[in-house]
Amino acid sequence: MSASRSRFAPYKQLPNLGLDTSTTQIGAIVAQGIEMEFKSQKRCFQVLKGIDLSISEGSIELLMGPSGSGKTTLLSILAGLMTPTKGKVYLLGEDVTAMSRAQLAKFRQQNIGFIFQNFNLFPALTAIENVEIALNIQGVRGKVAQEKSRVLLEQVGLENQANQKPGDLSGGQKQRVAIARALAGNPQLIMADEPTAALDSRSGHAVIELLRSLAKEQGCTVLMVTHDPRIVDAADRITYLEDGMLKQ
């Protein structure tokens, strides 16, 4: 375990939910028996079918599969943004499926950094201001937030673009700002939804390599939904989802 992780308490022992614990790894992200159904006009669509998944602490995991396979739905459930129809999700040893909305919001704020396909930056704010907002949410403000934001932008190679607005940045630079923002609260988990889809091959690979190196340095666990085969070499493991089920 890296030095940056030593301040965190060890994960709690998960309860026995009837799974074969000899083959079930206790990880930073654990899904047990996840099912998800959506109802529309008296019809029921089962999007996820009995998902069991364990992602090791400090690893980079890609979740791949065809469009409509349920990848974004699964990511949303694993991030605590959606509640599954059945099953349990444990993040850092905590049963997030048993948390209230307020508890979930606090947990996400303290432990998860999000990265999106379309960057989700505030267009009227500069790069450094976009990062500062994430720190403000954590309760860090003023000169301390400014200095930390500047350091984060230096880490992603954007110290010279700190005062530029998103409209003046390339796609790769915007995603670097988004990575800096995601890392602002020192999250233990990073959830990324198609982070390279809007980037060309060179920029996409550079961004993923940067995310990998920063995540490894900080001891983060990264789960990334992607269609992009260009970035598979950056992953520790690849999981395939098809027709709502995991495939080997």
Short mmCIF file of C-alpha atoms in Angstrom, two decimals:
data_model
loop_
_atom_site.label_atom_id
_atom_site.label_comp_id
_atom_site.label_asym_id
_atom_site.label_seq_id
_atom_site.Cartn_x
_atom_site.Cartn_y
_atom_site.Cartn_z
CA MET A 1 0.00 0.00 0.00
CA SER A 2 1.36 3.40 -0.91
CA ALA A 3 2.19 5.99 1.71
CA SER A 4 -0.65 8.19 0.50
CA ARG A 5 -3.11 5.45 1.46
CA SER A 6 -1.84 4.81 4.96
CA ARG A 7 -4.14 7.42 6.50
CA PHE A 8 -7.23 5.43 5.50
CA ALA A 9 -8.74 2.79 7.74
CA PRO A 10 -8.76 -0.80 6.41
CA TYR A 11 -11.88 -2.05 4.70
CA LYS A 12 -14.55 -3.67 6.81
CA GLN A 13 -15.19 -7.38 6.49
CA LEU A 14 -18.12 -7.89 4.15
CA PRO A 15 -21.10 -9.90 5.37
CA ASN A 16 -21.71 -13.34 3.95
CA LEU A 17 -24.48 -12.93 1.36
CA GLY A 18 -24.47 -16.53 0.30
CA LEU A 19 -21.63 -16.18 -2.20
CA ASP A 20 -18.68 -18.54 -2.33
CA THR A 21 -16.22 -16.37 -0.40
CA SER A 22 -13.31 -18.55 -1.49
CA THR A 23 -13.64 -17.09 -4.98
CA THR A 24 -15.05 -13.67 -4.10
CA GLN A 25 -12.32 -11.06 -3.73
CA ILE A 26 -12.79 -8.30 -1.18
CA GLY A 27 -12.00 -5.18 -3.19
CA ALA A 28 -12.37 -1.44 -3.24
CA ILE A 29 -15.47 -1.86 -5.42
CA VAL A 30 -17.64 -4.95 -4.95
CA ALA A 31 -20.94 -5.75 -6.65
CA GLN A 32 -22.93 -8.77 -5.50
CA GLY A 33 -25.96 -10.06 -7.38
CA ILE A 34 -26.75 -6.75 -9.08
CA GLU A 35 -29.94 -6.68 -11.14
CA MET A 36 -31.59 -3.63 -12.68
CA GLU A 37 -35.03 -3.39 -14.25
CA PHE A 38 -36.76 -0.46 -15.92
CA LYS A 39 -40.50 -0.30 -16.53
CA SER A 40 -42.07 1.49 -19.46
CA GLN A 41 -45.73 1.37 -20.51
CA LYS A 42 -46.41 -1.91 -18.69
CA ARG A 43 -43.26 -3.48 -20.11
CA CYS A 44 -40.27 -4.47 -18.01
CA PHE A 45 -36.71 -4.32 -19.31
CA GLN A 46 -34.00 -6.14 -17.41
CA VAL A 47 -30.81 -4.19 -18.09
CA LEU A 48 -28.47 -5.97 -15.66
CA LYS A 49 -28.70 -9.65 -14.78
CA GLY A 50 -26.95 -10.93 -11.69
CA ILE A 51 -23.69 -8.97 -11.81
CA ASP A 52 -20.93 -10.10 -9.45
CA LEU A 53 -17.78 -8.00 -9.68
CA SER A 54 -14.80 -7.20 -7.47
CA ILE A 55 -12.23 -4.52 -8.32
CA SER A 56 -8.98 -4.49 -6.39
CA GLU A 57 -7.73 -1.47 -4.51
CA GLY A 58 -5.39 0.70 -6.61
CA SER A 59 -6.25 -0.96 -9.93
CA ILE A 60 -7.35 0.51 -13.26
CA GLU A 61 -10.40 -1.37 -14.55
CA LEU A 62 -12.02 -0.92 -17.95
CA LEU A 63 -15.68 -1.84 -18.42
CA MET A 64 -16.26 -2.49 -22.11
CA GLY A 65 -19.07 -3.82 -24.28
CA PRO A 66 -21.45 -2.88 -27.11
CA SER A 67 -23.87 0.04 -26.94
CA GLY A 68 -26.94 -0.80 -24.89
CA SER A 69 -25.19 -3.52 -22.88
CA GLY A 70 -25.77 -1.68 -19.58
CA LYS A 71 -22.28 -0.26 -18.95
CA THR A 72 -23.34 3.25 -17.95
CA THR A 73 -26.18 1.86 -15.83
CA LEU A 74 -23.73 -0.40 -14.01
CA LEU A 75 -21.28 2.46 -13.51
CA SER A 76 -24.07 4.62 -12.10
CA ILE A 77 -25.05 1.88 -9.66
CA LEU A 78 -21.45 1.27 -8.60
CA ALA A 79 -21.00 5.01 -8.06
CA GLY A 80 -24.07 5.21 -5.84
CA LEU A 81 -25.97 7.36 -8.34
CA MET A 82 -28.65 4.71 -8.93
CA THR A 83 -30.17 2.04 -6.69
CA PRO A 84 -30.28 -1.48 -8.17
CA THR A 85 -33.47 -3.50 -8.25
CA LYS A 86 -31.61 -6.28 -6.45
CA GLY A 87 -28.15 -6.80 -5.05
CA LYS A 88 -25.55 -5.00 -2.99
CA VAL A 89 -22.73 -2.58 -3.73
CA TYR A 90 -19.81 -2.12 -1.35
CA LEU A 91 -17.43 0.80 -1.84
CA LEU A 92 -14.36 0.87 0.40
CA GLY A 93 -16.10 -1.69 2.58
CA GLU A 94 -19.28 0.37 3.01
CA ASP A 95 -22.69 -0.91 1.88
CA VAL A 96 -23.78 2.07 -0.21
CA THR A 97 -27.04 0.38 -1.21
CA ALA A 98 -28.12 0.65 2.44
CA MET A 99 -27.33 4.37 2.75
CA SER A 100 -29.83 7.20 2.74
CA ARG A 101 -29.63 9.87 0.03
CA ALA A 102 -27.90 12.25 2.42
CA GLN A 103 -25.38 9.60 3.46
CA LEU A 104 -24.72 8.70 -0.17
CA ALA A 105 -24.18 12.32 -1.15
CA LYS A 106 -21.67 12.77 1.67
CA PHE A 107 -19.91 9.50 0.82
CA ARG A 108 -19.57 10.45 -2.86
CA GLN A 109 -18.29 13.90 -1.93
CA GLN A 110 -15.62 12.47 0.34
CA ASN A 111 -14.54 9.42 -1.65
CA ILE A 112 -15.38 9.58 -5.38
CA GLY A 113 -14.06 11.69 -8.23
CA PHE A 114 -16.06 11.74 -11.49
CA ILE A 115 -14.79 12.24 -15.06
CA PHE A 116 -17.23 12.60 -17.97
CA GLN A 117 -17.14 12.29 -21.74
CA ASN A 118 -18.13 15.92 -22.28
CA PHE A 119 -15.86 17.26 -19.52
CA ASN A 120 -18.73 19.06 -17.66
CA LEU A 121 -16.63 22.19 -17.10
CA PHE A 122 -18.18 25.57 -16.37
CA PRO A 123 -17.61 27.58 -19.59
CA ALA A 124 -17.59 30.98 -17.85
CA LEU A 125 -14.85 29.94 -15.41
CA THR A 126 -11.11 29.57 -15.96
CA ALA A 127 -9.33 26.24 -15.63
CA ILE A 128 -8.15 27.02 -12.13
CA GLU A 129 -11.61 28.22 -11.08
CA ASN A 130 -13.14 24.97 -12.33
CA VAL A 131 -10.77 23.04 -10.06
CA GLU A 132 -11.34 25.43 -7.15
CA ILE A 133 -15.08 24.68 -7.18
CA ALA A 134 -14.39 21.03 -6.34
CA LEU A 135 -12.21 22.13 -3.44
CA ASN A 136 -14.85 24.61 -2.25
CA ILE A 137 -17.33 21.74 -2.02
CA GLN A 138 -14.79 19.97 0.19
CA GLY A 139 -14.67 23.03 2.43
CA VAL A 140 -11.33 24.31 1.14
CA ARG A 141 -11.52 27.97 0.16
CA GLY A 142 -9.56 31.15 -0.49
CA LYS A 143 -5.80 31.15 -1.01
CA VAL A 144 -5.47 27.52 0.11
CA ALA A 145 -7.91 26.41 -2.61
CA GLN A 146 -6.12 28.56 -5.21
CA GLU A 147 -2.73 27.08 -4.35
CA LYS A 148 -4.01 23.51 -4.34
CA SER A 149 -5.75 24.08 -7.68
CA ARG A 150 -2.55 25.45 -9.17
CA VAL A 151 -0.59 22.42 -7.97
CA LEU A 152 -3.20 20.07 -9.48
CA LEU A 153 -3.03 21.87 -12.83
CA GLU A 154 0.75 21.58 -12.73
CA GLN A 155 0.37 17.84 -12.16
CA VAL A 156 -1.68 17.51 -15.35
CA GLY A 157 0.65 19.79 -17.33
CA LEU A 158 -1.63 22.82 -17.53
CA GLU A 159 0.14 25.35 -15.34
CA ASN A 160 0.39 27.73 -18.32
CA GLN A 161 -3.34 27.45 -19.10
CA ALA A 162 -4.62 28.06 -15.55
CA ASN A 163 -6.31 31.33 -16.46
CA GLN A 164 -7.81 30.20 -19.75
CA LYS A 165 -11.49 29.32 -20.10
CA PRO A 166 -12.64 25.97 -21.54
CA GLY A 167 -13.48 27.58 -24.90
CA ASP A 168 -9.80 28.39 -25.35
CA LEU A 169 -8.60 24.86 -24.57
CA SER A 170 -8.30 21.77 -26.78
CA GLY A 171 -10.32 18.63 -26.02
CA GLY A 172 -7.32 16.97 -24.40
CA GLN A 173 -6.65 20.03 -22.26
CA LYS A 174 -10.28 20.19 -21.14
CA GLN A 175 -10.13 16.56 -20.05
CA ARG A 176 -6.92 17.29 -18.13
CA VAL A 177 -8.77 20.04 -16.25
CA ALA A 178 -11.53 17.52 -15.54
CA ILE A 179 -8.94 15.06 -14.18
CA ALA A 180 -7.43 17.74 -11.96
CA ARG A 181 -10.92 18.55 -10.67
CA ALA A 182 -11.70 14.87 -10.06
CA LEU A 183 -8.51 14.49 -8.01
CA ALA A 184 -9.08 17.70 -6.03
CA GLY A 185 -10.54 15.99 -2.98
CA ASN A 186 -7.95 13.16 -2.89
CA PRO A 187 -10.66 10.59 -3.73
CA GLN A 188 -10.05 6.90 -3.17
CA LEU A 189 -12.27 6.04 -6.16
CA ILE A 190 -12.45 7.55 -9.64
CA MET A 191 -15.42 6.78 -11.91
CA ALA A 192 -15.02 7.74 -15.57
CA ASP A 193 -17.69 7.50 -18.29
CA GLU A 194 -16.22 7.44 -21.82
CA PRO A 195 -13.42 9.90 -20.91
CA THR A 196 -11.70 9.62 -24.32
CA ALA A 197 -14.75 9.52 -26.62
CA ALA A 198 -14.44 13.22 -27.54
CA LEU A 199 -10.67 13.06 -28.09
CA ASP A 200 -8.45 12.07 -30.99
CA SER A 201 -6.22 9.01 -30.64
CA ARG A 202 -3.12 10.86 -29.48
CA SER A 203 -4.92 13.07 -26.97
CA GLY A 204 -7.02 10.18 -25.68
CA HIS A 205 -4.04 7.96 -25.00
CA ALA A 206 -2.09 10.79 -23.37
CA VAL A 207 -5.01 11.61 -21.09
CA ILE A 208 -5.45 7.97 -20.00
CA GLU A 209 -1.73 7.52 -19.35
CA LEU A 210 -1.81 10.70 -17.27
CA LEU A 211 -4.84 9.48 -15.32
CA ARG A 212 -3.16 6.13 -14.76
CA SER A 213 0.06 7.63 -13.44
CA LEU A 214 -1.74 10.09 -11.15
CA ALA A 215 -4.10 7.41 -9.88
CA LYS A 216 -1.20 5.07 -9.10
CA GLU A 217 0.68 7.84 -7.31
CA GLN A 218 -2.34 8.65 -5.15
CA GLY A 219 -3.44 5.05 -4.67
CA CYS A 220 -6.81 5.55 -6.37
CA THR A 221 -8.99 2.77 -7.75
CA VAL A 222 -10.26 3.68 -11.24
CA LEU A 223 -13.32 2.25 -12.99
CA MET A 224 -13.71 3.44 -16.54
CA VAL A 225 -16.54 2.77 -19.01
CA THR A 226 -15.27 2.94 -22.57
CA HIS A 227 -15.76 1.83 -26.15
CA ASP A 228 -12.23 2.91 -26.99
CA PRO A 229 -9.91 -0.03 -27.85
CA ARG A 230 -6.96 2.40 -28.11
CA ILE A 231 -6.61 2.62 -24.34
CA VAL A 232 -6.79 -1.05 -23.32
CA ASP A 233 -3.04 -1.17 -22.66
CA ALA A 234 -3.48 1.31 -19.80
CA ALA A 235 -5.73 -1.07 -17.86
CA ASP A 236 -4.86 -3.61 -15.19
CA ARG A 237 -7.97 -5.59 -16.13
CA ILE A 238 -10.78 -5.44 -18.66
CA THR A 239 -14.32 -6.57 -17.89
CA TYR A 240 -16.81 -7.12 -20.74
CA LEU A 241 -20.53 -6.55 -20.37
CA GLU A 242 -22.94 -7.89 -22.97
CA ASP A 243 -26.72 -8.24 -22.78
CA GLY A 244 -26.59 -7.20 -19.12
CA MET A 245 -24.19 -9.98 -18.13
CA LEU A 246 -20.43 -10.12 -17.57
CA LYS A 247 -18.49 -12.11 -20.14
CA GLN A 248 -15.11 -13.73 -19.72
#
